[in-house]
Short mmCIF file of C-alpha atoms and ligand atoms in Angstrom, two decimals:
data_model
loop_
_atom_site.label_atom_id
_atom_site.label_comp_id
_atom_site.label_asym_id
_atom_site.label_seq_id
_atom_site.Cartn_x
_atom_site.Cartn_y
_atom_site.Cartn_z
CA MET A 935 3.75 27.07 8.26
CA GLY A 936 1.75 27.93 10.56
CA ASN A 937 1.80 26.22 14.45
CA VAL A 938 -1.05 24.03 15.37
CA LEU A 939 -2.49 22.88 18.29
CA PHE A 940 -4.93 19.58 18.74
CA THR A 941 -6.92 19.88 22.31
CA ASN A 942 -9.58 18.07 23.50
CA VAL A 943 -8.80 14.99 21.48
CA ARG A 944 -8.58 11.56 22.00
CA ILE A 945 -4.98 10.34 20.66
CA LEU A 946 -4.81 7.27 19.32
CA ASP A 947 -0.56 7.34 18.59
CA GLY A 948 -0.68 4.35 16.19
CA SER A 949 1.00 1.70 18.71
CA GLY A 950 -1.20 -0.04 19.57
CA ALA A 951 -1.62 1.34 22.97
CA ASN A 952 -5.29 2.23 24.18
CA PRO A 953 -6.42 5.83 23.38
CA VAL A 954 -5.83 8.50 25.89
CA PRO A 955 -7.66 11.71 26.10
CA GLY A 956 -4.99 14.97 25.04
CA SER A 957 -3.80 17.64 23.50
CA VAL A 958 -1.02 17.55 20.51
CA LEU A 959 1.07 20.56 19.86
CA VAL A 960 2.84 20.86 16.23
CA GLN A 961 4.66 23.23 15.26
CA GLY A 962 6.37 23.19 11.60
CA ASN A 963 6.56 20.20 10.36
CA ARG A 964 6.40 17.89 13.77
CA ILE A 965 4.97 16.72 16.45
CA ARG A 966 5.70 18.95 19.34
CA ALA A 967 4.53 18.22 22.76
CA VAL A 968 1.90 15.75 23.52
CA GLY A 969 0.02 15.52 26.78
CA ARG A 970 -1.23 12.78 27.64
CA SER A 971 -4.16 14.78 30.02
CA THR A 972 -7.18 16.43 30.20
CA ALA A 973 -4.34 19.46 31.39
CA PRO A 974 -4.02 21.96 28.87
CA ILE A 975 -0.72 22.73 26.40
CA SER A 976 0.02 26.20 26.35
CA PRO A 977 -0.74 27.04 22.50
CA ALA A 978 2.54 29.67 22.40
CA GLY A 979 0.64 30.88 19.09
CA ALA A 980 -0.48 27.85 17.51
CA THR A 981 -4.25 27.48 15.88
CA VAL A 982 -6.01 26.29 18.95
CA ILE A 983 -8.23 23.06 16.93
CA ASP A 984 -10.72 22.22 19.80
CA GLY A 985 -10.96 18.21 18.66
CA ALA A 986 -14.66 17.87 20.95
CA GLY A 987 -13.26 14.92 21.88
CA ALA A 988 -12.28 13.26 18.42
CA THR A 989 -9.32 11.26 17.59
CA LEU A 990 -6.27 12.03 16.59
CA MET A 991 -4.19 9.03 15.09
CA PRO A 992 -1.00 9.24 12.37
CA GLY A 993 -1.22 9.79 8.75
CA MET A 994 -2.44 6.01 7.10
CA CYS A 995 0.09 4.65 4.75
CA GLU A 996 -0.58 1.91 2.40
CA ALA A 997 1.61 -0.65 1.94
CA HIS A 998 0.90 -1.68 -1.66
CA THR A 999 -0.27 1.34 -4.10
CA HIS A 1000 -0.32 1.37 -7.96
CA PHE A 1001 -2.04 5.16 -8.19
CA SER A 1002 -1.89 4.13 -12.30
CA TRP A 1003 -4.72 1.49 -12.14
CA ASN A 1004 -7.41 3.16 -13.38
CA ASP A 1005 -9.82 1.77 -12.14
CA ALA A 1006 -11.43 -1.13 -14.89
CA ALA A 1007 -11.51 -4.73 -15.22
CA THR A 1008 -8.74 -5.77 -17.45
CA LEU A 1009 -4.88 -5.20 -17.98
CA ALA A 1010 -4.59 -4.28 -20.84
CA ALA A 1011 -7.51 -1.33 -20.14
CA ILE A 1012 -5.45 0.28 -17.83
CA GLN A 1013 -2.23 -0.37 -20.26
CA THR A 1014 -4.02 1.40 -22.66
CA MET A 1015 -4.91 4.97 -21.24
CA PRO A 1016 -2.76 6.84 -23.39
CA LEU A 1017 -0.56 8.55 -21.48
CA GLU A 1018 -1.06 12.10 -21.75
CA GLU A 1019 -4.33 11.26 -19.35
CA HIS A 1020 -2.76 8.50 -17.69
CA VAL A 1021 -0.47 11.07 -16.30
CA LEU A 1022 -2.98 13.48 -15.25
CA TRP A 1023 -4.81 10.50 -13.98
CA CYS A 1024 -2.59 9.33 -11.31
CA ALA A 1025 -1.91 12.94 -10.47
CA LYS A 1026 -5.95 12.78 -9.39
CA VAL A 1027 -5.25 9.45 -7.55
CA ALA A 1028 -2.62 11.15 -5.43
CA LYS A 1029 -4.98 14.20 -4.44
CA LYS A 1030 -7.71 11.50 -3.80
CA TYR A 1031 -5.33 9.12 -1.39
CA LEU A 1032 -3.91 12.05 1.00
CA GLU A 1033 -7.98 13.01 1.50
CA ALA A 1034 -8.72 9.99 2.50
CA GLY A 1035 -6.37 9.75 5.33
CA PHE A 1036 -3.69 8.12 3.62
CA THR A 1037 0.14 10.99 4.23
CA SER A 1038 2.09 7.84 2.42
CA CYS A 1039 2.14 5.88 0.23
CA VAL A 1040 4.27 2.78 -1.27
CA GLY A 1041 4.45 2.26 -5.08
CA ALA A 1042 3.77 -1.31 -5.47
CA ALA A 1043 4.80 -0.96 -9.62
CA CYS A 1044 3.47 1.12 -12.51
CA ALA A 1045 1.80 1.29 -15.95
CA LYS A 1046 4.15 3.40 -18.14
CA PRO A 1047 7.77 3.55 -17.39
CA ARG A 1048 7.78 7.01 -15.54
CA LEU A 1049 4.44 7.49 -13.80
CA ASP A 1050 5.37 6.56 -10.07
CA VAL A 1051 8.56 8.39 -10.89
CA VAL A 1052 7.17 11.28 -12.16
CA ILE A 1053 4.47 11.71 -9.79
CA ARG A 1054 5.72 10.93 -7.15
CA ASN A 1055 8.99 14.22 -8.13
CA ALA A 1056 5.30 15.79 -9.05
CA ILE A 1057 4.67 15.37 -5.05
CA ASN A 1058 7.66 16.43 -3.17
CA SER A 1059 7.94 19.65 -5.17
CA GLY A 1060 4.71 21.08 -4.28
CA GLN A 1061 3.17 21.18 -7.79
CA ILE A 1062 0.25 18.14 -7.08
CA PRO A 1063 -0.83 17.23 -4.02
CA GLY A 1064 -0.36 13.35 -2.15
CA PRO A 1065 0.82 11.71 -0.12
CA ARG A 1066 5.02 11.02 0.83
CA TYR A 1067 4.90 8.11 -2.17
CA LEU A 1068 7.66 5.35 -2.97
CA ALA A 1069 8.08 4.88 -6.67
CA ALA A 1070 8.09 1.72 -8.43
CA SER A 1071 8.93 0.74 -11.20
CA GLN A 1072 7.00 -0.96 -13.80
CA GLU A 1073 6.60 -5.21 -13.35
CA ILE A 1074 9.19 -6.93 -14.40
CA THR A 1075 8.47 -10.05 -15.84
CA VAL A 1076 8.85 -13.38 -18.17
CA PRO A 1077 7.50 -14.72 -21.24
CA GLY A 1078 4.20 -16.54 -20.20
CA GLY A 1079 4.33 -14.95 -16.75
CA LEU A 1080 1.64 -12.09 -15.35
CA GLY A 1081 2.04 -9.05 -16.92
CA ASP A 1082 3.09 -10.07 -20.47
CA GLU A 1083 0.06 -8.96 -22.33
CA THR A 1084 2.27 -8.77 -25.86
CA LEU A 1085 0.29 -9.99 -28.86
CA PRO A 1086 1.71 -13.05 -30.94
CA HIS A 1087 0.65 -10.37 -33.79
CA LEU A 1088 1.20 -6.97 -32.39
CA PRO A 1089 5.12 -6.26 -31.67
CA PHE A 1090 5.23 -3.59 -30.23
CA PRO A 1091 6.24 -4.29 -26.05
CA GLU A 1092 4.28 -1.17 -25.07
CA PHE A 1093 1.44 -2.69 -25.02
CA SER A 1094 2.53 -5.31 -22.58
CA PHE A 1095 1.50 -4.12 -19.51
CA GLY A 1096 5.01 -5.73 -17.18
CA VAL A 1097 8.15 -5.04 -18.96
CA ASN A 1098 9.81 -8.51 -20.26
CA VAL A 1099 12.48 -9.99 -19.64
CA ASN A 1100 14.34 -13.38 -20.46
CA SER A 1101 17.98 -13.40 -19.61
CA ALA A 1102 19.68 -11.98 -16.03
CA ASP A 1103 21.75 -9.80 -19.10
CA GLU A 1104 18.04 -8.46 -20.16
CA MET A 1105 16.73 -8.41 -16.34
CA ARG A 1106 20.06 -6.01 -15.77
CA LYS A 1107 19.37 -3.93 -18.81
CA VAL A 1108 15.45 -3.15 -17.98
CA VAL A 1109 16.40 -2.49 -14.25
CA ARG A 1110 19.26 -0.27 -15.28
CA MET A 1111 16.71 2.16 -17.16
CA PHE A 1112 14.53 1.71 -14.09
CA LEU A 1113 16.90 3.20 -12.00
CA LYS A 1114 18.39 5.97 -14.06
CA TYR A 1115 14.75 7.16 -13.73
CA GLY A 1116 15.31 7.73 -10.82
CA VAL A 1117 13.17 4.30 -8.79
CA ASP A 1118 12.88 3.95 -5.42
CA SER A 1119 11.75 0.19 -5.75
CA ILE A 1120 12.04 -2.53 -8.66
CA LYS A 1121 9.22 -4.54 -8.43
CA LEU A 1122 9.99 -8.06 -9.81
CA ASN A 1123 7.07 -10.97 -10.75
CA LEU A 1124 8.30 -13.87 -9.50
CA SER A 1125 4.69 -15.43 -8.88
CA GLY A 1126 1.72 -16.41 -11.48
CA ASP A 1127 -1.96 -14.34 -10.88
CA ASN A 1128 -5.68 -16.21 -10.70
CA PHE A 1129 -6.20 -13.48 -12.98
CA THR A 1130 -3.98 -14.79 -15.82
CA PRO A 1131 -5.03 -18.11 -16.50
CA GLN A 1132 -1.79 -18.81 -18.66
CA SER A 1133 0.05 -17.87 -15.09
CA PRO A 1134 -1.98 -19.24 -12.31
CA SER A 1135 -1.24 -17.98 -8.18
CA GLU A 1136 0.80 -21.48 -7.86
CA THR A 1137 2.70 -20.95 -10.11
CA ALA A 1138 6.88 -19.85 -10.51
CA TRP A 1139 7.95 -18.09 -13.15
CA MET A 1140 11.64 -16.25 -12.96
CA SER A 1141 15.34 -17.86 -12.98
CA ASP A 1142 17.58 -17.25 -9.91
CA ALA A 1143 20.00 -15.88 -11.80
CA GLU A 1144 17.71 -12.90 -13.14
CA VAL A 1145 16.31 -12.65 -9.49
CA ALA A 1146 20.47 -12.43 -8.70
CA ALA A 1147 21.20 -9.74 -11.41
CA ALA A 1148 18.03 -7.73 -10.54
CA MET A 1149 19.12 -7.45 -7.27
CA ASP A 1150 22.85 -6.89 -7.52
CA GLU A 1151 21.76 -3.87 -9.38
CA VAL A 1152 19.01 -2.85 -6.00
CA ARG A 1153 22.48 -2.93 -4.21
CA VAL A 1154 24.69 -1.20 -5.84
CA ARG A 1155 22.40 2.00 -6.10
CA GLY A 1156 20.66 1.50 -2.71
CA LYS A 1157 17.56 1.22 -3.32
CA ARG A 1158 14.80 -1.87 -3.08
CA GLY A 1159 13.45 -4.30 -4.06
CA THR A 1160 9.96 -5.58 -4.14
CA ALA A 1161 8.35 -9.17 -5.11
CA HIS A 1162 4.89 -9.89 -6.70
CA ALA A 1163 5.28 -13.82 -5.17
CA ARG A 1164 1.59 -15.93 -4.18
CA SER A 1165 3.47 -18.98 -4.80
CA ALA A 1166 5.52 -20.68 -1.78
CA ASP A 1167 8.34 -21.18 -4.21
CA SER A 1168 8.52 -17.88 -4.77
CA VAL A 1169 8.24 -16.52 -1.13
CA LYS A 1170 11.22 -18.42 -0.68
CA GLN A 1171 13.16 -17.09 -3.99
CA ALA A 1172 11.84 -13.48 -2.89
CA LEU A 1173 13.25 -14.15 0.68
CA ARG A 1174 16.73 -16.59 -0.96
CA HIS A 1175 17.99 -13.14 -2.56
CA GLY A 1176 17.16 -10.39 -0.56
CA ILE A 1177 14.33 -8.97 -1.66
CA ASP A 1178 12.64 -6.59 1.57
CA VAL A 1179 9.01 -6.36 0.63
CA ILE A 1180 6.48 -9.18 -0.58
CA TYR A 1181 3.56 -8.80 -2.21
CA HIS A 1182 0.72 -11.63 -1.24
CA ALA A 1183 2.64 -14.65 0.06
CA SER A 1184 -0.88 -16.00 -0.42
CA PHE A 1185 0.45 -19.59 -0.40
CA THR A 1186 3.64 -20.82 2.82
CA ASP A 1187 3.95 -23.96 3.95
CA THR A 1188 6.44 -24.66 7.30
CA GLU A 1189 9.66 -24.07 5.63
CA THR A 1190 8.11 -20.94 3.93
CA LEU A 1191 6.56 -19.03 7.35
CA ASP A 1192 9.89 -20.51 9.22
CA LEU A 1193 11.96 -18.25 6.82
CA LEU A 1194 9.61 -15.51 6.58
CA GLU A 1195 10.06 -15.08 10.63
CA ALA A 1196 13.45 -15.42 10.16
CA ALA A 1197 13.97 -12.30 8.58
CA LYS A 1198 10.74 -10.80 10.13
CA ASP A 1199 13.24 -7.76 11.33
CA ARG A 1200 13.39 -6.59 7.56
CA VAL A 1201 10.56 -8.17 5.35
CA PHE A 1202 7.52 -6.59 4.92
CA VAL A 1203 4.71 -8.65 3.88
CA ALA A 1204 1.10 -6.66 2.32
CA PRO A 1205 -1.01 -9.18 0.66
CA GLY A 1206 -3.74 -7.46 -0.62
CA ILE A 1207 -6.66 -9.82 0.37
CA ALA A 1208 -9.31 -7.11 -1.45
CA ILE A 1209 -9.02 -8.33 -4.33
CA LEU A 1210 -9.20 -11.66 -3.58
CA TYR A 1211 -12.91 -11.53 -1.92
CA ALA A 1212 -13.93 -8.85 -4.77
CA MET A 1213 -13.80 -11.26 -7.04
CA LEU A 1214 -15.17 -14.19 -4.93
CA ASN A 1215 -17.58 -12.02 -3.57
CA GLU A 1216 -18.62 -8.79 -5.33
CA ALA A 1217 -16.82 -8.90 -9.68
CA GLU A 1218 -20.23 -10.77 -11.32
CA GLN A 1219 -21.74 -6.86 -12.73
CA TRP A 1220 -18.07 -7.33 -14.60
CA GLY A 1221 -18.40 -10.72 -15.33
CA ILE A 1222 -16.96 -12.86 -12.84
CA THR A 1223 -19.38 -15.31 -11.06
CA ARG A 1224 -18.23 -16.47 -7.84
CA ALA A 1225 -18.52 -19.99 -10.32
CA MET A 1226 -16.26 -18.32 -12.44
CA ALA A 1227 -13.99 -16.88 -9.50
CA THR A 1228 -13.87 -20.34 -8.07
CA ASP A 1229 -12.55 -22.10 -11.37
CA MET A 1230 -9.60 -19.61 -11.81
CA GLY A 1231 -8.69 -20.66 -7.69
CA TYR A 1232 -9.96 -17.50 -5.95
CA GLN A 1233 -11.35 -19.80 -3.50
CA ILE A 1234 -7.95 -22.34 -3.09
CA GLU A 1235 -6.12 -18.83 -2.44
CA TRP A 1236 -8.60 -17.55 -0.03
CA ASP A 1237 -8.84 -20.13 1.69
CA ASN A 1238 -5.06 -20.58 1.98
CA ALA A 1239 -3.61 -16.72 2.32
CA LEU A 1240 -5.78 -16.09 5.32
CA GLU A 1241 -4.33 -19.24 6.65
CA SER A 1242 -0.61 -17.73 5.92
CA LEU A 1243 -2.02 -14.89 7.12
CA ARG A 1244 -2.47 -16.02 10.16
CA ALA A 1245 0.30 -18.02 10.65
CA MET A 1246 2.70 -15.20 10.20
CA HIS A 1247 0.40 -12.38 12.27
CA LYS A 1248 0.71 -15.48 15.34
CA ARG A 1249 4.71 -15.64 14.30
CA GLY A 1250 5.25 -11.70 14.84
CA VAL A 1251 5.90 -11.44 10.66
CA ARG A 1252 5.03 -7.65 9.55
CA ILE A 1253 1.90 -7.32 7.65
CA LEU A 1254 0.33 -4.54 6.20
CA PHE A 1255 -2.11 -3.12 4.84
CA GLY A 1256 -3.55 -1.90 1.25
CA GLY A 1257 -3.29 -3.65 -2.09
CA ASP A 1258 -4.64 -3.69 -5.25
CA TYR A 1259 -7.49 -1.43 -4.58
CA GLY A 1260 -8.15 0.51 -8.16
CA PHE A 1261 -9.11 -2.27 -10.63
CA ALA A 1262 -13.33 -1.58 -10.81
CA PHE A 1263 -13.85 -4.49 -8.18
CA THR A 1264 -11.81 -2.67 -5.14
CA PRO A 1265 -11.68 1.07 -6.75
CA HIS A 1266 -8.99 3.39 -5.49
CA CYS A 1267 -9.55 4.75 -1.73
CA GLN A 1268 -12.14 2.04 -0.77
CA ASN A 1269 -8.26 1.14 0.86
CA ALA A 1270 -9.33 0.91 4.72
CA ARG A 1271 -11.86 -2.34 4.20
CA ASP A 1272 -8.40 -4.02 4.54
CA LEU A 1273 -8.74 -3.21 8.06
CA GLU A 1274 -11.63 -4.67 8.38
CA PHE A 1275 -10.73 -7.93 6.45
CA PHE A 1276 -7.61 -8.19 8.89
CA VAL A 1277 -9.97 -8.59 12.04
CA LYS A 1278 -12.65 -10.31 10.83
CA TYR A 1279 -10.70 -12.51 8.94
CA LEU A 1280 -6.96 -13.41 9.42
CA GLY A 1281 -8.02 -12.47 13.61
CA PHE A 1282 -5.45 -8.92 14.27
CA THR A 1283 -7.41 -6.93 17.41
CA PRO A 1284 -7.58 -3.02 15.70
CA ALA A 1285 -5.13 -1.50 17.38
CA GLU A 1286 -3.61 -4.49 15.31
CA ALA A 1287 -4.65 -3.26 12.57
CA ILE A 1288 -4.48 0.27 13.02
CA ARG A 1289 -0.37 0.03 14.05
CA CYS A 1290 -0.12 -1.93 10.19
CA ALA A 1291 -1.11 1.59 9.19
CA THR A 1292 1.03 3.94 11.00
CA GLU A 1293 3.71 2.08 12.97
CA TYR A 1294 5.04 -0.06 10.39
CA GLY A 1295 4.06 2.15 7.60
CA GLY A 1296 6.80 4.44 8.96
CA GLN A 1297 9.31 1.53 9.10
CA ILE A 1298 8.27 0.54 5.23
CA MET A 1299 8.30 4.45 4.21
CA MET A 1300 11.74 3.24 6.02
CA LYS A 1301 11.77 6.56 8.31
CA GLY A 1302 11.10 4.00 11.77
CA ASN A 1303 12.18 6.70 13.77
CA GLU A 1304 9.87 10.06 12.51
CA LEU A 1305 6.94 9.12 11.04
CA GLY A 1306 4.15 6.78 11.95
CA LEU A 1307 3.34 7.58 15.50
CA VAL A 1308 1.68 10.05 17.36
CA LYS A 1309 5.11 10.73 18.92
CA GLU A 1310 7.44 13.96 20.24
CA GLY A 1311 9.81 14.70 17.20
CA TYR A 1312 8.02 12.57 14.46
CA LEU A 1313 6.91 14.11 11.71
CA ALA A 1314 3.50 15.53 11.40
CA ASP A 1315 1.66 13.51 9.04
CA LEU A 1316 -2.18 13.22 11.25
CA LEU A 1317 -5.89 12.06 11.02
CA LEU A 1318 -8.78 13.90 13.15
CA VAL A 1319 -11.26 11.16 12.86
CA ASP A 1320 -14.70 11.69 14.18
CA GLY A 1321 -15.38 9.17 16.30
CA ASP A 1322 -13.28 5.86 17.78
CA PRO A 1323 -11.92 4.05 15.53
CA LEU A 1324 -11.14 1.15 17.15
CA ALA A 1325 -14.86 0.81 17.89
CA ASN A 1326 -15.95 1.02 14.37
CA LEU A 1327 -12.57 0.91 11.88
CA ALA A 1328 -15.35 1.06 8.68
CA ILE A 1329 -15.15 5.20 10.02
CA LEU A 1330 -11.52 4.98 8.48
CA ARG A 1331 -13.48 4.67 5.21
CA ASP A 1332 -16.15 7.77 5.42
CA PRO A 1333 -14.75 10.62 3.93
CA LYS A 1334 -16.88 12.11 6.27
CA ARG A 1335 -15.77 11.52 9.15
CA ILE A 1336 -11.98 11.78 8.19
CA LEU A 1337 -12.14 16.01 9.41
CA ALA A 1338 -8.99 16.41 8.73
CA VAL A 1339 -5.72 15.00 7.46
CA MET A 1340 -2.37 17.10 8.11
CA LYS A 1341 0.68 15.80 6.00
CA ASP A 1342 4.47 17.50 7.23
CA GLY A 1343 2.77 20.20 9.23
CA VAL A 1344 0.72 21.44 6.73
CA PHE A 1345 -3.70 20.46 6.11
CA ALA A 1346 -4.40 18.22 3.55
CA LYS A 1347 -7.79 18.58 4.13
CA SER A 1348 -8.07 21.58 6.67
CA PRO A 1349 -10.56 20.81 9.83
CA GLU A 1350 -13.90 23.55 11.06
CA ILE A 1351 -13.16 26.53 12.94
CA ALA A 1352 -12.64 24.97 16.40
CA SER A 1353 -15.00 27.05 17.70
CA GLU A 1354 -17.85 25.43 16.08
CA ARG A 1355 -17.61 22.20 16.71
CA ALA A 1356 -19.42 20.61 13.55
CA TRP A 1357 -18.49 17.73 14.01
CA GLY A 1358 -20.61 14.81 16.35
CA ARG A 1359 -19.19 12.44 19.02
CA ALA A 1360 -20.56 9.54 17.25
CA ALA A 1361 -18.06 5.92 17.17
ZN1 ZN B 1867 -0.55 -5.47 -6.69
#
């Protein structure tokens, strides 16, 4: 792995600070020097990349990723993809995420028991390209809850999107199975979801005894619990049991917000609001009109989610971007759209939105002291971006504007040779 010196770049360090002109030296897989001025850093044998005024920023982290969602419109269509094709699909998606600028992804559940683990291991061993990845379990649910897709006339659990448990003992058994496979996190479906009308978002499903059994096992193995929790009761349940990553958190009350604030140094909220937006506004071609989506409860959830998330943001709760891309309505790799949503609907500044994907990204990846910032000593996960993301966040979802992607000191997407200055300076 060669050393690389980026010169003539605008350094957006990912902390929320304003960008500064300068140069950045990468040695091996670490950022060795950050020169915050136009004064040159000695290349010392490094390959020099002249950024020509482009922005150099940390690689982005997607906090709520489902590689195995296959851009289908139903849970059943995701689940019934044969295993062999499914593995290939996940490998393809992992590469796509990395090239789109996501150098880290947090797995938030996969569709078959070992998909996430196998893909993570293949990335880590260099068999396939992909982001740094934390592998999740399948969704764990209870009969009737979100993810229980078992059919009364076809008693085959493999048809179910989530794994069903029906007692604390069954929970323990299933969690141990996933831990044996090597997952980084166990995903529990604590609330329902408007996508499944028999178990809508505002309902909670799992008993405290079941959640406690899961978290017992998670703690024994030093792993992490994550929760699908849309209802206020389910968010409270997640907090009560020490679950660190809360997905959605659409419905809150004052008590829930107080509890979230009290746990803000431990807890991450990754709401995945794009799916709510898409169901209301963009799902008609899959047969879901705005009127139908409203009937399903999406308007009420959208309104509540915006209010809840704005309140969390004001209270300093870490809200991370990404989530539930991989459905027909929210295809993979449009994820950076969330940054625009955070500004437009949640009251974030553009710099705060980027920080959700960079500094907080390093933290949710459990590498808060070495990942997610352009900073001396940090891991060299970097993007070279044509233009100023603070002026126009949409450039972060335009592949042409992502000039280069570096992960762990190695280019996953190589820049044009510096002297050619192939890119412009457009905002
Ligand atoms: Zn999800």
